[in-house]
Tab-separated table of C-alpha atoms and ligand atoms in Angstrom:
chain	number	residue	atom	x	y	z
W	1	MET	CA	-6.907	-18.755	9.155
W	2	LEU	CA	-3.382	-19.729	8.232
W	3	LYS	CA	-0.661	-18.589	10.844
W	4	ILE	CA	2.618	-17.467	9.404
W	5	ILE	CA	5.465	-16.393	11.389
W	6	SER	CA	7.948	-13.929	9.603
W	7	ILE	CA	11.495	-13.521	10.952
W	8	ILE	CA	13.551	-10.019	9.987
W	9	GLY	CA	16.026	-8.719	12.369
W	10	ALA	CA	18.878	-6.790	9.730
W	11	ARG	CA	18.098	-3.665	8.010
W	12	PRO	CA	17.507	-5.196	4.475
W	13	GLN	CA	15.117	-7.889	6.385
W	14	PHE	CA	12.907	-4.657	7.167
W	15	ILE	CA	13.160	-3.586	3.710
W	16	LYS	CA	12.174	-6.861	2.132
W	17	ALA	CA	9.521	-7.566	4.649
W	18	VAL	CA	7.575	-4.463	3.394
W	19	PRO	CA	6.169	-5.943	0.290
W	20	VAL	CA	5.384	-9.334	1.630
W	21	SER	CA	3.526	-7.649	4.492
W	22	ARG	CA	1.553	-5.733	2.337
W	23	ALA	CA	0.549	-8.707	-0.322
W	24	ILE	CA	-1.155	-10.101	2.861
W	25	ASN	CA	-2.845	-7.909	3.720
W	26	GLU	CA	-3.820	-7.553	0.028
W	27	PHE	CA	-4.237	-11.054	-0.199
W	28	ASN	CA	-6.981	-11.097	3.322
W	29	ALA	CA	-8.957	-8.305	1.758
W	30	LYS	CA	-9.692	-10.333	-1.369
W	31	HIS	CA	-10.218	-13.324	0.821
W	32	ASP	CA	-12.593	-11.706	3.658
W	33	GLY	CA	-14.459	-14.079	5.123
W	34	PHE	CA	-12.644	-17.281	3.856
W	35	LYS	CA	-10.287	-20.211	5.671
W	36	SER	CA	-7.449	-19.120	3.965
W	37	ARG	CA	-7.219	-15.782	5.194
W	38	ILE	CA	-3.331	-15.313	6.179
W	39	ARG	CA	-1.946	-13.865	9.782
W	40	GLU	CA	1.104	-12.723	10.068
W	41	ILE	CA	3.092	-12.592	12.822
W	42	LEU	CA	6.558	-10.454	13.026
W	43	VAL	CA	9.554	-11.323	14.715
W	44	HIS	CA	12.269	-9.218	15.298
W	45	THR	CA	15.341	-10.981	16.787
W	46	GLY	CA	17.250	-7.464	17.531
W	47	GLN	CA	20.348	-7.895	15.599
W	48	HIS	CA	20.610	-4.424	14.320
W	49	TYR	CA	18.929	-2.418	16.929
W	50	ASP	CA	20.070	1.444	16.333
W	51	TYR	CA	17.174	4.120	15.877
W	52	ASN	CA	18.918	4.370	12.321
W	53	MET	CA	19.332	1.049	10.951
W	54	SER	CA	15.896	-0.167	12.813
W	55	ASP	CA	13.374	1.318	13.839
W	56	ILE	CA	13.207	4.107	11.175
W	57	PHE	CA	12.059	1.575	8.620
W	58	PHE	CA	9.111	1.014	11.307
W	59	LYS	CA	8.348	4.353	11.531
W	60	GLU	CA	8.864	5.131	7.946
W	61	LEU	CA	7.589	2.351	5.154
W	62	ASP	CA	4.608	0.207	5.769
W	63	LEU	CA	5.835	-2.292	8.232
W	64	LYS	CA	3.824	-3.250	11.197
W	65	LYS	CA	5.393	-3.008	14.806
W	66	PRO	CA	6.874	-6.674	15.812
W	67	ASP	CA	4.818	-8.788	17.581
W	68	TYR	CA	8.121	-10.082	19.358
W	69	TYR	CA	11.258	-8.180	19.926
W	70	LEU	CA	13.810	-10.722	20.962
W	71	LYS	CA	16.596	-8.553	21.514
W	72	VAL	CA	19.337	-10.291	20.585
W	73	GLY	CA	21.895	-7.300	19.933
W	74	SER	CA	25.522	-8.048	18.798
W	75	HIS	CA	27.442	-10.783	19.780
W	76	SER	CA	30.004	-13.609	18.078
W	77	HIS	CA	28.667	-15.029	15.211
W	78	GLY	CA	28.570	-18.639	17.211
W	79	ARG	CA	26.548	-16.540	20.366
W	80	GLN	CA	24.044	-14.417	18.329
W	81	THR	CA	23.063	-16.993	16.383
W	82	ALA	CA	22.460	-19.525	19.724
W	83	LEU	CA	20.345	-16.515	21.625
W	84	MET	CA	18.080	-16.105	18.416
W	85	LEU	CA	17.989	-20.133	17.877
W	86	GLU	CA	16.896	-19.940	21.748
W	87	ARG	CA	14.493	-17.227	21.530
W	88	ILE	CA	12.854	-18.198	18.385
W	89	GLU	CA	12.182	-21.603	19.412
W	90	GLY	CA	10.457	-20.244	22.213
W	91	VAL	CA	8.311	-18.104	20.210
W	92	LEU	CA	7.591	-20.625	17.421
W	93	LYS	CA	6.638	-23.224	20.593
W	94	LYS	CA	4.216	-20.762	22.038
W	95	GLU	CA	2.149	-19.903	18.159
W	96	SER	CA	2.573	-23.176	16.578
W	97	PRO	CA	2.534	-21.665	13.158
W	98	ASP	CA	1.602	-23.428	10.066
W	99	LEU	CA	4.700	-21.934	7.905
W	100	VAL	CA	8.024	-19.582	8.798
W	101	LEU	CA	9.414	-17.559	6.369
W	102	VAL	CA	13.051	-16.238	6.296
W	103	TYR	CA	14.445	-13.407	4.154
W	104	GLY	CA	17.748	-13.457	2.559
W	105	ASP	CA	21.412	-14.802	4.172
W	106	THR	CA	21.936	-12.999	8.046
W	107	ASN	CA	22.356	-14.658	11.171
W	108	SER	CA	18.645	-14.034	11.494
W	109	THR	CA	17.636	-15.964	9.061
W	110	LEU	CA	19.948	-19.169	9.625
W	111	ALA	CA	18.414	-18.970	13.126
W	112	GLY	CA	14.640	-18.734	11.984
W	113	ALA	CA	15.304	-21.677	9.546
W	114	LEU	CA	17.174	-23.858	12.385
W	115	ALA	CA	14.287	-23.238	14.926
W	116	ALA	CA	11.884	-23.972	12.278
W	117	ARG	CA	13.360	-27.087	11.200
W	118	LYS	CA	13.818	-28.760	14.284
W	119	LEU	CA	10.140	-28.474	15.250
W	120	HIS	CA	8.980	-29.490	11.730
W	121	ILE	CA	7.009	-26.262	10.689
W	122	LEU	CA	6.789	-25.691	7.183
W	123	LEU	CA	9.679	-23.405	6.255
W	124	ALA	CA	9.931	-21.115	3.162
W	125	HIS	CA	12.775	-18.996	2.192
W	126	ILE	CA	12.681	-15.826	0.324
W	127	GLU	CA	15.419	-14.880	-1.825
W	128	ALA	CA	16.729	-18.714	-2.324
W	129	GLY	CA	19.564	-19.936	-4.419
W	130	LEU	CA	22.234	-16.985	-3.953
W	131	ARG	CA	25.358	-17.904	-4.436
W	132	SER	CA	29.027	-16.010	-4.056
W	133	TYR	CA	30.751	-19.415	-3.938
W	134	ASN	CA	33.647	-17.837	-1.151
W	135	MET	CA	32.503	-19.733	1.730
W	136	ASN	CA	34.535	-17.297	3.979
W	137	MET	CA	31.635	-15.130	3.689
W	138	PRO	CA	29.378	-15.528	6.442
W	139	GLU	CA	26.061	-15.024	4.262
W	140	GLU	CA	27.515	-17.771	2.264
W	141	VAL	CA	27.330	-20.156	4.848
W	142	ASN	CA	24.193	-19.044	5.769
W	143	ARG	CA	22.380	-19.469	2.952
W	144	THR	CA	23.440	-22.385	1.907
W	145	VAL	CA	22.222	-24.401	5.092
W	146	VAL	CA	19.301	-21.994	4.904
W	147	ASP	CA	18.270	-23.347	1.644
W	148	ARG	CA	19.053	-27.114	2.550
W	149	VAL	CA	16.537	-26.742	5.162
W	150	SER	CA	13.552	-25.241	3.140
W	151	ASP	CA	10.352	-26.339	2.071
W	152	ILE	CA	9.282	-23.693	-0.246
W	153	LEU	CA	11.964	-22.031	-1.809
W	154	PHE	CA	11.599	-18.875	-3.686
W	155	CYS	CA	14.050	-17.622	-5.918
W	156	PRO	CA	14.726	-13.684	-7.406
W	157	SER	CA	16.321	-15.103	-10.323
W	158	LYS	CA	16.840	-17.643	-12.864
W	159	THR	CA	20.402	-17.774	-12.112
W	160	ALA	CA	19.420	-18.919	-8.353
W	161	VAL	CA	16.888	-21.597	-9.482
W	162	ASP	CA	20.025	-23.024	-11.469
W	163	ASN	CA	22.160	-22.903	-8.460
W	164	LEU	CA	19.233	-24.822	-6.762
W	165	ARG	CA	19.676	-27.645	-9.336
W	166	LEU	CA	22.886	-27.464	-9.551
W	167	GLU	CA	23.280	-28.732	-5.070
W	168	GLY	CA	20.321	-31.115	-6.016
W	169	ILE	CA	17.083	-28.947	-4.755
W	170	ARG	CA	14.696	-28.923	-7.452
W	171	ASN	CA	11.099	-28.731	-8.064
W	172	SER	CA	9.641	-32.273	-7.759
W	173	SER	CA	6.905	-32.930	-9.842
W	174	SER	CA	5.180	-34.904	-7.008
W	175	ARG	CA	3.093	-32.975	-3.943
W	176	THR	CA	6.099	-33.579	-1.678
W	177	PHE	CA	8.985	-30.437	-0.849
W	178	PRO	CA	10.860	-29.154	-1.462
W	179	LYS	CA	9.624	-26.769	-4.336
W	180	VAL	CA	11.483	-24.294	-6.266
W	181	PHE	CA	9.260	-21.234	-7.101
W	182	LEU	CA	11.085	-18.277	-9.403
W	183	ALA	CA	9.353	-15.769	-7.535
W	184	GLY	CA	11.396	-12.418	-8.393
W	185	ASP	CA	12.756	-10.036	-6.109
W	186	VAL	CA	10.767	-8.443	-3.205
W	187	MET	CA	13.247	-5.694	-3.348
W	188	TYR	CA	12.221	-4.525	-7.045
W	189	ASP	CA	8.513	-4.528	-5.577
W	190	ALA	CA	9.586	-2.299	-2.744
W	191	VAL	CA	11.368	0.360	-5.058
W	192	LEU	CA	8.788	0.549	-7.374
W	193	CYS	CA	6.455	0.900	-4.162
W	194	TYR	CA	8.525	3.888	-2.793
W	195	LEU	CA	10.233	5.981	-4.968
W	196	THR	CA	7.133	8.231	-5.752
W	197	VAL	CA	6.867	8.102	-1.880
W	198	ALA	CA	10.133	8.929	-1.850
W	199	LYS	CA	10.124	11.849	-4.691
W	200	LYS	CA	7.412	13.689	-2.572
W	201	ARG	CA	8.885	12.801	0.505
W	202	SER	CA	12.458	13.142	0.961
W	203	ARG	CA	14.532	16.429	1.570
W	204	ILE	CA	17.969	14.735	1.614
W	205	LEU	CA	19.354	16.297	-1.587
W	206	GLU	CA	18.580	19.959	-0.014
W	207	LYS	CA	19.912	19.028	3.077
W	208	LEU	CA	23.402	17.739	1.949
W	209	SER	CA	23.426	20.631	-0.166
W	210	LEU	CA	23.432	17.961	-3.237
W	211	THR	CA	22.605	18.644	-6.984
W	212	PRO	CA	21.289	15.472	-9.220
W	213	LYS	CA	24.070	13.395	-11.162
W	214	GLY	CA	26.779	15.849	-9.380
W	215	TYR	CA	28.192	13.109	-6.518
W	216	TYR	CA	29.083	9.763	-6.218
W	217	LEU	CA	27.236	7.521	-3.166
W	218	ALA	CA	29.288	4.571	-1.285
W	219	THR	CA	28.652	2.143	1.490
W	220	VAL	CA	30.559	-0.272	2.820
W	221	HIS	CA	29.931	-2.992	5.294
W	222	ARG	CA	30.743	-6.393	4.250
W	223	ALA	CA	32.529	-7.940	7.304
W	224	GLU	CA	35.624	-9.470	4.086
W	225	ASN	CA	35.923	-5.741	3.760
W	226	THR	CA	35.565	-4.208	6.845
W	227	ASP	CA	37.622	-6.421	9.111
W	228	ASP	CA	41.020	-6.597	6.842
W	229	ARG	CA	42.600	-3.075	7.231
W	230	ARG	CA	44.444	-4.596	4.139
W	231	ARG	CA	40.618	-3.841	1.953
W	232	LEU	CA	39.631	-1.546	3.478
W	233	LYS	CA	42.529	0.876	3.291
W	234	PRO	CA	42.512	0.665	-0.623
W	235	ILE	CA	38.866	1.232	-0.696
W	236	LEU	CA	38.200	4.063	1.371
W	237	GLU	CA	41.494	5.831	-0.355
W	238	GLY	CA	39.715	4.761	-3.986
W	239	LEU	CA	36.803	6.417	-2.677
W	240	SER	CA	38.614	9.529	-1.228
W	241	LYS	CA	40.510	9.915	-4.703
W	242	ILE	CA	37.256	9.892	-6.248
W	243	ALA	CA	36.130	12.835	-3.879
W	244	GLU	CA	39.120	14.984	-4.352
W	245	ASP	CA	39.334	14.428	-8.251
W	246	LYS	CA	35.466	14.383	-9.318
W	247	ALA	CA	32.826	14.983	-7.267
W	248	PRO	CA	31.924	14.690	-3.487
W	249	VAL	CA	31.290	11.000	-2.549
W	250	ILE	CA	28.248	10.521	0.111
W	251	PHE	CA	28.936	8.027	2.813
W	252	PRO	CA	26.182	6.583	4.795
W	253	ILE	CA	28.658	4.747	7.315
W	254	HIS	CA	27.414	1.416	8.931
W	255	PRO	CA	27.846	0.823	11.915
W	256	ARG	CA	30.537	-2.064	11.169
W	257	ALA	CA	32.423	0.108	9.402
W	258	LYS	CA	32.652	2.842	11.650
W	259	ASN	CA	33.786	0.856	14.088
W	260	ALA	CA	36.330	-0.783	11.685
W	261	VAL	CA	37.557	2.559	11.094
W	262	ARG	CA	38.409	3.576	14.449
W	263	THR	CA	39.877	0.121	15.300
W	264	PHE	CA	42.107	0.333	12.597
W	265	ARG	CA	42.907	4.327	13.215
W	266	MET	CA	41.653	5.226	9.588
W	267	GLU	CA	39.659	8.409	10.770
W	268	GLY	CA	42.452	10.059	8.393
W	269	ALA	CA	41.346	7.947	4.979
W	270	LEU	CA	37.865	9.870	5.724
W	271	GLN	CA	38.771	13.269	5.735
W	272	PHE	CA	37.607	13.757	1.793
W	273	LEU	CA	34.466	11.747	2.263
W	274	LYS	CA	31.393	13.177	3.147
W	275	VAL	CA	30.268	10.724	5.963
W	276	ILE	CA	27.192	10.710	7.395
W	277	GLU	CA	25.234	8.608	9.526
W	278	PRO	CA	22.817	5.723	7.919
W	279	VAL	CA	19.746	7.292	6.137
W	280	SER	CA	16.176	6.034	6.032
W	281	TYR	CA	14.935	4.250	2.801
W	282	LEU	CA	12.869	6.950	1.333
W	283	ASP	CA	16.502	8.971	1.367
W	284	MET	CA	18.599	6.062	0.191
W	285	LEU	CA	16.323	5.835	-2.705
W	286	MET	CA	17.070	9.160	-3.478
W	287	LEU	CA	20.566	9.354	-3.107
W	288	GLU	CA	21.062	6.571	-5.034
W	289	LYS	CA	18.881	7.798	-8.029
W	290	ASN	CA	20.383	10.589	-8.256
W	291	ALA	CA	23.944	9.429	-7.593
W	292	ARG	CA	26.183	9.762	-10.403
W	293	ALA	CA	27.632	6.394	-9.909
W	294	VAL	CA	26.930	3.892	-6.832
W	295	LEU	CA	30.250	2.497	-4.873
W	296	THR	CA	29.246	-0.606	-2.541
W	297	ASP	CA	29.781	-3.874	-1.494
W	298	SER	CA	25.809	-3.985	-0.368
W	299	GLY	CA	23.753	-6.994	-2.111
W	300	GLY	CA	20.606	-4.493	-1.931
W	301	VAL	CA	22.278	-1.665	-2.972
W	302	GLN	CA	23.727	-3.129	-5.948
W	303	LYS	CA	20.074	-3.997	-6.964
W	304	GLU	CA	18.937	-0.544	-6.337
W	305	ALA	CA	21.453	1.042	-8.581
W	306	TYR	CA	20.109	-1.393	-11.292
W	307	PHE	CA	16.114	-1.018	-10.672
W	308	LEU	CA	17.272	2.912	-11.111
W	309	ASN	CA	19.484	3.258	-13.890
W	310	VAL	CA	22.531	4.359	-11.868
W	311	PRO	CA	25.986	2.643	-12.615
W	312	CYS	CA	27.231	0.389	-10.061
W	313	VAL	CA	31.011	-0.242	-8.429
W	314	THR	CA	31.090	-3.216	-6.556
W	315	LEU	CA	33.835	-3.309	-3.730
W	316	ARG	CA	34.026	-7.173	-3.865
W	317	ASP	CA	35.991	-9.975	-6.043
W	318	GLU	CA	32.264	-11.645	-6.842
W	319	THR	CA	28.919	-11.011	-6.741
W	320	GLU	CA	26.008	-13.012	-6.159
W	321	TRP	CA	23.855	-10.417	-8.404
W	322	VAL	CA	25.894	-11.652	-11.775
W	323	GLU	CA	23.008	-10.786	-14.009
W	324	THR	CA	23.674	-7.123	-13.216
W	325	VAL	CA	27.759	-7.476	-14.086
W	326	ASP	CA	26.789	-9.457	-17.718
W	327	SER	CA	24.561	-6.705	-18.327
W	328	LYS	CA	27.705	-4.636	-18.283
W	329	VAL	CA	25.684	-1.870	-15.404
W	330	ASN	CA	27.546	-3.174	-12.331
W	331	ILE	CA	31.800	-3.503	-12.517
W	332	LEU	CA	33.562	-5.565	-10.187
W	333	THR	CA	36.680	-3.683	-8.579
W	334	GLY	CA	37.850	-5.977	-5.653
W	335	ALA	CA	39.486	-3.905	-3.101
W	336	ASP	CA	41.769	-2.681	-5.614
W	337	LYS	CA	42.053	1.578	-5.399
W	338	LYS	CA	43.174	1.732	-8.973
W	339	LYS	CA	40.160	-0.003	-10.116
W	340	ILE	CA	37.985	1.655	-8.076
W	341	TYR	CA	38.978	5.012	-9.520
W	342	LYS	CA	39.132	4.203	-13.065
W	343	ALA	CA	35.792	2.061	-12.726
W	344	VAL	CA	33.534	5.400	-12.096
W	345	GLU	CA	35.032	6.603	-15.461
W	346	LYS	CA	33.883	3.826	-17.546
W	347	GLU	CA	30.676	4.538	-19.827
W	348	VAL	CA	27.809	2.785	-18.703
W	349	LYS	CA	24.497	2.386	-21.355
W	350	PHE	CA	21.419	0.854	-19.623
W	351	ASP	CA	19.241	-0.883	-21.916
W	352	LYS	CA	16.265	0.681	-22.783
W	353	LYS	CA	14.255	-1.937	-23.469
W	354	LYS	CA	15.738	-3.943	-20.597
W	355	THR	CA	14.726	-7.115	-19.566
W	356	ARG	CA	13.899	-7.651	-16.149
W	357	LEU	CA	16.366	-9.283	-14.129
W	358	TYR	CA	14.955	-9.602	-11.713
W	359	GLY	CA	11.001	-9.789	-12.055
W	360	ASP	CA	7.774	-7.598	-12.606
W	361	GLY	CA	7.653	-5.808	-9.201
W	362	LYS	CA	4.853	-8.617	-8.228
W	363	ALA	CA	7.585	-10.827	-6.395
W	364	ALA	CA	5.647	-10.935	-2.889
W	365	GLU	CA	1.920	-11.204	-4.508
W	366	ARG	CA	3.267	-14.357	-6.428
W	367	ILE	CA	5.008	-15.725	-2.914
W	368	ILE	CA	1.270	-15.016	-0.707
W	369	GLY	CA	-0.217	-16.984	-3.350
W	370	VAL	CA	2.308	-19.893	-4.014
W	371	ILE	CA	1.645	-19.880	0.181
W	372	ALA	CA	-1.393	-19.686	0.753
W	373	SER	CA	-1.810	-22.788	-2.168
W	374	GLN	CA	0.505	-25.039	-0.878
W	375	LEU	CA	-0.583	-24.590	2.543
W	376	SER	CA	-4.106	-25.394	1.156
W	377	VAL	CA	-3.261	-28.903	-0.468
W	378	ARG	CA	-1.303	-30.035	2.662
W	379	ASP	CA	-4.289	-29.670	4.723
W	380	LYS	CA	-6.406	-31.753	2.376
W	381	ARG	CA	-3.192	-34.530	2.312
U	401	UD1	C1	24.878	-8.036	8.915
U	401	UD1	C2	24.739	-9.435	7.913
U	401	UD1	C3	24.707	-8.783	6.676
U	401	UD1	C4	23.735	-8.016	5.830
U	401	UD1	C5	23.632	-6.968	7.016
U	401	UD1	C6	22.980	-5.792	6.692
U	401	UD1	C7	25.454	-11.696	9.283
U	401	UD1	C8	26.320	-12.646	9.628
U	401	UD1	N1	25.315	-10.198	8.627
U	401	UD1	O1	25.829	-7.315	8.915
U	401	UD1	O2	24.527	-10.407	5.884
U	401	UD1	O3	24.475	-7.368	5.240
U	401	UD1	O4	23.731	-6.724	8.555
U	401	UD1	O5	23.538	-4.246	6.868
U	401	UD1	O6	24.259	-11.599	9.749
U	401	UD1	N2	25.842	-2.649	15.172
U	401	UD1	C9	25.761	-1.669	15.711
U	401	UD1	N3	24.012	-1.114	15.349
U	401	UD1	C10	23.417	-1.675	14.954
U	401	UD1	C11	23.805	-3.222	14.655
U	401	UD1	C12	25.177	-3.510	14.447
U	401	UD1	O7	26.298	-0.509	16.053
U	401	UD1	O8	22.433	-1.474	14.707
U	401	UD1	C13	27.739	-2.977	15.142
U	401	UD1	C14	27.592	-3.967	15.988
U	401	UD1	O9	29.007	-2.953	16.843
U	401	UD1	C15	27.920	-5.069	15.638
U	401	UD1	C16	28.233	-4.572	13.972
U	401	UD1	O10	27.837	-3.616	13.896
U	401	UD1	O11	28.803	-6.278	15.866
U	401	UD1	C17	28.030	-5.972	13.120
U	401	UD1	O12	26.656	-6.140	13.223
U	401	UD1	P1	25.976	-7.691	12.809
U	401	UD1	O13	25.014	-7.554	12.395
U	401	UD1	O14	26.576	-8.420	13.053
U	401	UD1	O15	26.392	-7.876	11.511
U	401	UD1	P2	26.334	-6.958	9.658
U	401	UD1	O16	27.589	-6.415	9.800
U	401	UD1	O17	25.567	-5.933	10.596
U	402	UDP	N1	20.014	1.484	2.936
U	402	UDP	C1	19.331	2.050	3.898
U	402	UDP	N2	19.922	3.336	3.951
U	402	UDP	C2	21.237	3.313	4.103
U	402	UDP	C3	21.743	2.394	3.737
U	402	UDP	C4	20.780	1.189	2.608
U	402	UDP	O1	18.063	2.169	3.668
U	402	UDP	O2	22.140	4.262	5.016
U	402	UDP	C5	18.977	0.523	2.684
U	402	UDP	C6	19.393	-0.326	0.977
U	402	UDP	O3	18.824	1.047	0.089
U	402	UDP	C7	18.894	-1.498	1.214
U	402	UDP	C8	19.345	-2.245	1.942
U	402	UDP	O4	19.330	-0.783	3.261
U	402	UDP	O5	17.563	-1.540	0.655
U	402	UDP	C9	20.505	-3.192	1.952
U	402	UDP	O6	20.807	-3.008	3.271
U	402	UDP	P1	22.075	-3.179	3.589
U	402	UDP	O7	23.524	-2.424	2.228
U	402	UDP	O8	22.694	-3.009	5.229
U	402	UDP	O9	22.468	-4.870	3.482
U	402	UDP	P2	22.790	-6.062	2.113
U	402	UDP	O10	21.640	-5.475	0.872
U	402	UDP	O11	24.185	-5.918	1.611
U	402	UDP	O12	22.641	-7.667	2.599
């Protein structure tokens, strides 16, 4: 029996972990009775803890209850990462897993990676190789460090593989690590799996009295936008102008943005927006799918817009998901009020026979197959 510890803690990681956990179950069903069966232990750091930032995803999606809940909560970067590091180290020492799996680029990812690396436990990173080349982003620091110390790197795109190669991280032909794999994006797996379920179960459009293509959807949570009043103000004003002149703007507000609006006393800038609490994944898929366009600074939401053939306006100066911009289905506006307003007027055409930029929806299955084979090769070494 192989023991894997998955470290999660922030909203997008719950969603990314779902297809991977499912792939582990499917792998076990196929290998019933074999030594290579996988036991997954789920560690939730507690980085996100509000009901609709955490529990809701465990209730709604096929994700087992965490085996360990580390209750770290919100702190400065240093303290939050340090608390996670200490507590994850305790779990890893107790469990001695064969491999640690980390996702994305949050502080939970960084802490999980450092804890594993220092205990000489094999480390795999899902969503490796993404770069914004903006080191002021906490995520860029996290992902660069995590990629540097990972043994197995699962890239969602070819660009990500190339980014790693530029940093000297490449798949060696020898039997040593690191090993880099173009796996595809597990978030695409999740969309393919849950869109039909969302269509059946979600009542969010009725609840908010929305008609398909009769509204815009916006999310804002990047520290670079929320923590800088000179960026947050024009973004909210751009969204408000769209709501005033064109169609309602639905704004499921992230707690970081909510806090920032309060701190900067910008409540007035929200008056034209339809502000709602963060929603469940199934409701979010329905809101995205039926929006006229999505305006966001979220990585996950940019890609979901692409998967669902919905135009995206990215409220940032750069993106890690450069392929969507190159394909002209995603427009970067930065925090420029006029550009934001104009961007939603641009006609966007989705290529009917579009190339799959982020894999074929079987990324998780591929990842688990690779992990199982790498661990069995290691055992034979
Ligand atoms: C984190 C990640 C970011 C990711 C995002 C997904 C880091 C450095 N950032 O950003 O990469 O895109 O999650 O949503 O890891 N808060 C609550 N309730 C919660 C969680 C947070 O009120 O359940 C508030 C707290 O005031 C907290 C603030 O939101 O200080 C920010 O939370 P934090 O987890 O530090 O960063 P995010 O902005 O959520
Ligand atoms: N999401 C959600 N409810 C919301 C907002 C987002 O379920 O109210 C989902 C969204 O569909 C995507 C993920 O959360 O799967 C993106 O997370 P977030 O924007 O917090 O972080 P990022 O992807 O930027 O790291």
